[in-house]
CSV table of C-alpha atoms in Angstrom, one decimal:
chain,number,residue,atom,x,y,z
A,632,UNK,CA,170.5,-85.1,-121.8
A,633,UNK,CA,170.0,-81.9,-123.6
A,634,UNK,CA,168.0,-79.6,-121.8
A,635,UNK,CA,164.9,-77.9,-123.7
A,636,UNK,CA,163.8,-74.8,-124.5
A,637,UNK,CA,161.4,-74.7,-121.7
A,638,UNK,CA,161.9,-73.0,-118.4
A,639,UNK,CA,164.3,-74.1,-115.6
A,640,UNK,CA,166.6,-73.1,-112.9
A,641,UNK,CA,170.0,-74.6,-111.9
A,642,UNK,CA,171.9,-73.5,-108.4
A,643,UNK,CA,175.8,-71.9,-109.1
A,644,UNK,CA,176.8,-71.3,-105.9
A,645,UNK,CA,178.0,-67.9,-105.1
A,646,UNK,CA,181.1,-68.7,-103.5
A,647,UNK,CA,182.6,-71.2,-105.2
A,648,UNK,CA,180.5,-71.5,-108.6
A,649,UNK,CA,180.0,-75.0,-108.2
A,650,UNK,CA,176.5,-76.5,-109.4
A,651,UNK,CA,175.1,-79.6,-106.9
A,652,UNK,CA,172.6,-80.9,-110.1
A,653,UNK,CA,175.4,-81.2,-113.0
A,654,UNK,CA,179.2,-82.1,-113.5
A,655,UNK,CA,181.7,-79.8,-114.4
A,656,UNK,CA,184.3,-80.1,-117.0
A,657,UNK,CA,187.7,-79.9,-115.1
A,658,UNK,CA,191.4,-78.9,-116.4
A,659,UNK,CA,194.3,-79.8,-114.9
A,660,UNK,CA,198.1,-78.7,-115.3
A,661,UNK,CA,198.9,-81.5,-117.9
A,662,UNK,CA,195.3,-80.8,-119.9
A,663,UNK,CA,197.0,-76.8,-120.0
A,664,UNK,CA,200.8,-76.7,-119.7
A,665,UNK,CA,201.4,-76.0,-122.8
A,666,UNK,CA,199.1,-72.2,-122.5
A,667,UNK,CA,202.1,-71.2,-120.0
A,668,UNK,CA,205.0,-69.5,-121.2
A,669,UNK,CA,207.7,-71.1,-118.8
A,670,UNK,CA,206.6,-74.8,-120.3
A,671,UNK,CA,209.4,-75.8,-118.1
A,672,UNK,CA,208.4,-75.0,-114.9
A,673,UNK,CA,205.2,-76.5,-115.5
A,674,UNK,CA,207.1,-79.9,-116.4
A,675,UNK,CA,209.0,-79.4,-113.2
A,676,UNK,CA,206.0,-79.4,-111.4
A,677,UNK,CA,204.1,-82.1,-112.9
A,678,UNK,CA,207.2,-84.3,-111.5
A,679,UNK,CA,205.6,-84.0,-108.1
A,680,UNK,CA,201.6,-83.1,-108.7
A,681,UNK,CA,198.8,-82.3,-111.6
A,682,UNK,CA,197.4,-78.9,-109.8
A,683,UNK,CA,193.3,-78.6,-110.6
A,684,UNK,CA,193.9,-75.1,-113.0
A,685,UNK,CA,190.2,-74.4,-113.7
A,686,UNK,CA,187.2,-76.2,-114.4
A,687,UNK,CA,183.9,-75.1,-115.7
A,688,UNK,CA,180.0,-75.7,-116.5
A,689,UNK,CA,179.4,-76.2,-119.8
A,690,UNK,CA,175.4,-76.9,-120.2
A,691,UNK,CA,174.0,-78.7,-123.0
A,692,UNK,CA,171.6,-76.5,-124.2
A,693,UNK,CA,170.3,-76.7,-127.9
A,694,UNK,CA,172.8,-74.6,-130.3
A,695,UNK,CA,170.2,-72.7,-132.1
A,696,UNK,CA,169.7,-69.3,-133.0
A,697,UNK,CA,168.1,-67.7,-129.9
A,698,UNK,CA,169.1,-69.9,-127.1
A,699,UNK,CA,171.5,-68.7,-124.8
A,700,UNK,CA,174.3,-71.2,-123.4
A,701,UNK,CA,175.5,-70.0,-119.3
A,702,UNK,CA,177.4,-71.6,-116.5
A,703,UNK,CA,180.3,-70.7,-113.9
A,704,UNK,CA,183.8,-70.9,-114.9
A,705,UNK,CA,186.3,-71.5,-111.8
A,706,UNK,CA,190.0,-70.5,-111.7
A,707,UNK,CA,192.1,-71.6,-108.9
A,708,UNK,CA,194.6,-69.4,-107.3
A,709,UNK,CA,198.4,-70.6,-107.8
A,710,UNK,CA,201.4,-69.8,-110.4
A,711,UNK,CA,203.1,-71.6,-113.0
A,712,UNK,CA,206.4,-69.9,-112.5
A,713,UNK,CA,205.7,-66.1,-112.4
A,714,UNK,CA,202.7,-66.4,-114.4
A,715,UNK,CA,199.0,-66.8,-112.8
A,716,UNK,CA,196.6,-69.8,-113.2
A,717,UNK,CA,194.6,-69.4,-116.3
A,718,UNK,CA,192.1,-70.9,-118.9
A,719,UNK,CA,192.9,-72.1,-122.2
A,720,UNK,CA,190.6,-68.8,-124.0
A,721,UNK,CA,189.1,-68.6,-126.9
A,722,UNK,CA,187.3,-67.0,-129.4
A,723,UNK,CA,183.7,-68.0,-130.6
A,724,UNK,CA,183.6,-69.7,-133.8
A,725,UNK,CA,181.1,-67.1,-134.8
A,726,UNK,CA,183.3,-64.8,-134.6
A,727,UNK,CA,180.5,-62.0,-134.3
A,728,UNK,CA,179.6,-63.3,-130.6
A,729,UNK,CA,179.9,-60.9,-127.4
A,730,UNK,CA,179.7,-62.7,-124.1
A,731,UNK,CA,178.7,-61.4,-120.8
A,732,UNK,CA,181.0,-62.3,-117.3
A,733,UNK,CA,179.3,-61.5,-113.9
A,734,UNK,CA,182.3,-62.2,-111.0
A,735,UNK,CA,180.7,-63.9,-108.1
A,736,UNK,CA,184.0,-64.3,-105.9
A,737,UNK,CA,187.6,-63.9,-106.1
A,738,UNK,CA,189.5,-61.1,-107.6
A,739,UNK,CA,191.2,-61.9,-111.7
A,740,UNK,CA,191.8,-60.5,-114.4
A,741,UNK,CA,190.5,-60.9,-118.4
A,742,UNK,CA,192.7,-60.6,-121.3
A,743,UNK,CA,190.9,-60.2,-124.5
A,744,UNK,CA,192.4,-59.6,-127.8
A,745,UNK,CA,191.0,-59.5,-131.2
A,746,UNK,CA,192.9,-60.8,-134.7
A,747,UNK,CA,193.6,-57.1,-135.5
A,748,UNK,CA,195.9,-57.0,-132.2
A,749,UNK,CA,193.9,-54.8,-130.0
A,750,UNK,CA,193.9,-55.6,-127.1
A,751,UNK,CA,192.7,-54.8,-123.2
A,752,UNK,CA,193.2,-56.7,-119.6
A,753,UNK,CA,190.1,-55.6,-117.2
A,754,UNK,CA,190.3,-56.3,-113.6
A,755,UNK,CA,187.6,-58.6,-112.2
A,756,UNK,CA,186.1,-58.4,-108.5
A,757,UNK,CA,183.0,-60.2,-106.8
A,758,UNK,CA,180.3,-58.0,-108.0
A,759,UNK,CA,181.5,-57.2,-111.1
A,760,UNK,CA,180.1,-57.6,-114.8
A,761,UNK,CA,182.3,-57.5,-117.6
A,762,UNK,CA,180.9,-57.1,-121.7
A,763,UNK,CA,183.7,-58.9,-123.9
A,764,UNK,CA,183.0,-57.3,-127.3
A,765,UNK,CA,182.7,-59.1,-130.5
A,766,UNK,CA,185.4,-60.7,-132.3
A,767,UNK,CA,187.9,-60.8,-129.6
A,768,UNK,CA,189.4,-63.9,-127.6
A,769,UNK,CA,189.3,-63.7,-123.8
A,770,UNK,CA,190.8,-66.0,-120.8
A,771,UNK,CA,190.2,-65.6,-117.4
A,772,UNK,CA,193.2,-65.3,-115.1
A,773,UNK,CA,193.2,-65.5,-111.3
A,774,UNK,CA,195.6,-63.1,-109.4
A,775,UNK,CA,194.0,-63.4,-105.5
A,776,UNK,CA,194.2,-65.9,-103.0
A,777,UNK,CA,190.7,-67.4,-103.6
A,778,UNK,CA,188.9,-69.6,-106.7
A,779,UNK,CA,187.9,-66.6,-109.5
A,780,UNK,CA,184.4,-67.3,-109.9
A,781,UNK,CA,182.5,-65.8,-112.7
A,782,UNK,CA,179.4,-66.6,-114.3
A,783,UNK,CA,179.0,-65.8,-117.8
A,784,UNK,CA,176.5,-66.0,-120.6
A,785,UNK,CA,176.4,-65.8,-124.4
A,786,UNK,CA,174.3,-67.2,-128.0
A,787,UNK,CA,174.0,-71.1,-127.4
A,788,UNK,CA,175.1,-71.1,-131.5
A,789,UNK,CA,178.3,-69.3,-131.0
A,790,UNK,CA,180.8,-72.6,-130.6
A,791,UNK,CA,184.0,-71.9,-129.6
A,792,UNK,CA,187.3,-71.9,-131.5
A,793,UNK,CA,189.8,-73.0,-129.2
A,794,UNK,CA,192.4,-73.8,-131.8
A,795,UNK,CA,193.7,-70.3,-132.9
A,796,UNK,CA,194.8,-69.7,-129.4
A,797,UNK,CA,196.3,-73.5,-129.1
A,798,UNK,CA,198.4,-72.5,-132.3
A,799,UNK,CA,200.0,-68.4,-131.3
A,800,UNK,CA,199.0,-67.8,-127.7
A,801,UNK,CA,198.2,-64.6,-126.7
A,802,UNK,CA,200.1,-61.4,-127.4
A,803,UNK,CA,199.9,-60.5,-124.0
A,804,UNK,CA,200.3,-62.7,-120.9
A,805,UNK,CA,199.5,-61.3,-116.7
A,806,UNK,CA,202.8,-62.4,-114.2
A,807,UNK,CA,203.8,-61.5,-110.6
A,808,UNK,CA,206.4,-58.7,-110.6
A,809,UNK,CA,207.3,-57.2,-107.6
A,810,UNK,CA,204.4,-59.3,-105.9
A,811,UNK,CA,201.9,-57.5,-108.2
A,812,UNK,CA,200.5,-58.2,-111.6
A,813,UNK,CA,201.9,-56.8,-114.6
A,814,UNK,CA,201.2,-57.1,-118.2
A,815,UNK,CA,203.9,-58.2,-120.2
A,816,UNK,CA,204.5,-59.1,-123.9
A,817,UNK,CA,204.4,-63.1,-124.6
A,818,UNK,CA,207.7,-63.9,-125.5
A,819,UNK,CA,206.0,-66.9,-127.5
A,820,UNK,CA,203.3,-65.6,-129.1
A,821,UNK,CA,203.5,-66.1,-132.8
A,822,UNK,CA,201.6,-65.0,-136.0
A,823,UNK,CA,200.0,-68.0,-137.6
């Protein structure tokens, strides 16, 4: 059912970003191995379980010009390898779309790139808002002990254009070193 235009109110909770009145959409390690670097590792683990890597409310509101779409997006804590649990990203498939993330719990990062290779990776916290400009792709990325929980909201129209980031990655990727995280280059990533 698509929700209308008319008022309403939905419950995220705080700690967890789960939703009581709607399903989310959930990812697990074979829906995503292939976004991690060390493919292998994630093959060795699937051998013996299919970790939960993220999952997320996506609301059906109406895609029209005006209408903003919103939900919670949860990351679980864990690594492939040396590299942390993360979403797919994307960019918008109008390109000319900024999104908004409010952190309700856990402590990530976001790496955001744009197609003209700039780049920045912004530490997330509970209580903390984060403005992803326009034009550049962004993925959450978990690097505490607890679910990252962030809200976020953007245009309902926007879409999303999951496929460039399927196809080269991103340039940079977030991994434990020295029991911290560190930015490193994707050894990967290609031009396409």
């Amino acid at each position: 059912m698509t929700l209308g235009t008319a008022p309403f109110n939905l419950t995220f909770s705080f700690e967890n970003g789960l939703c009581p009145e709607r399903e989310s959409s959930k990812r697990t390690l074979s829906d995503v191995k292939t976004i991690f670097y060390d493919i292998a590792e994630a093959e060795k683990l699937l051998v013996s379980e299919n970790p939960l890597i993220y999952e997320f409310y996506e609301l059906p509101m109406p895609q029209e010009d005006g209408d903003l779409a919103f939900g919670t997006s949860i990351t679980y804590p864990g690594t492939i390898g040396d590299e942390y649990f993360m979403t797919k990203g994307h960019f918008h498939s109008i390109l000319n779309t900024a999104e908004v993330y409010y952190c309700l719990n856990g402590h990530g990062m976001m790496m955001m790139e744009n197609s003209d290779g700039q780049w920045e990776c912004r530490e997330l916290n509970a209580g903390t808002a984060l403005y992803v400009s326009k034009g550049y792709a962004h993925r959450s990325i978990n690097i505490g002990t607890l679910p990252l929980v962030t809200f976020f909201c953007f245009r309902a129209d926007a879409g999303h254009d999951y496929k460039t980031i399927a196809a080269q990655g991103f340039r940079h990727l977030v991994v434990k070193k020295n029991g911290r995280p560190t930015v490193i280059e994707n050894p990967r990533w290609k031009t396409v």
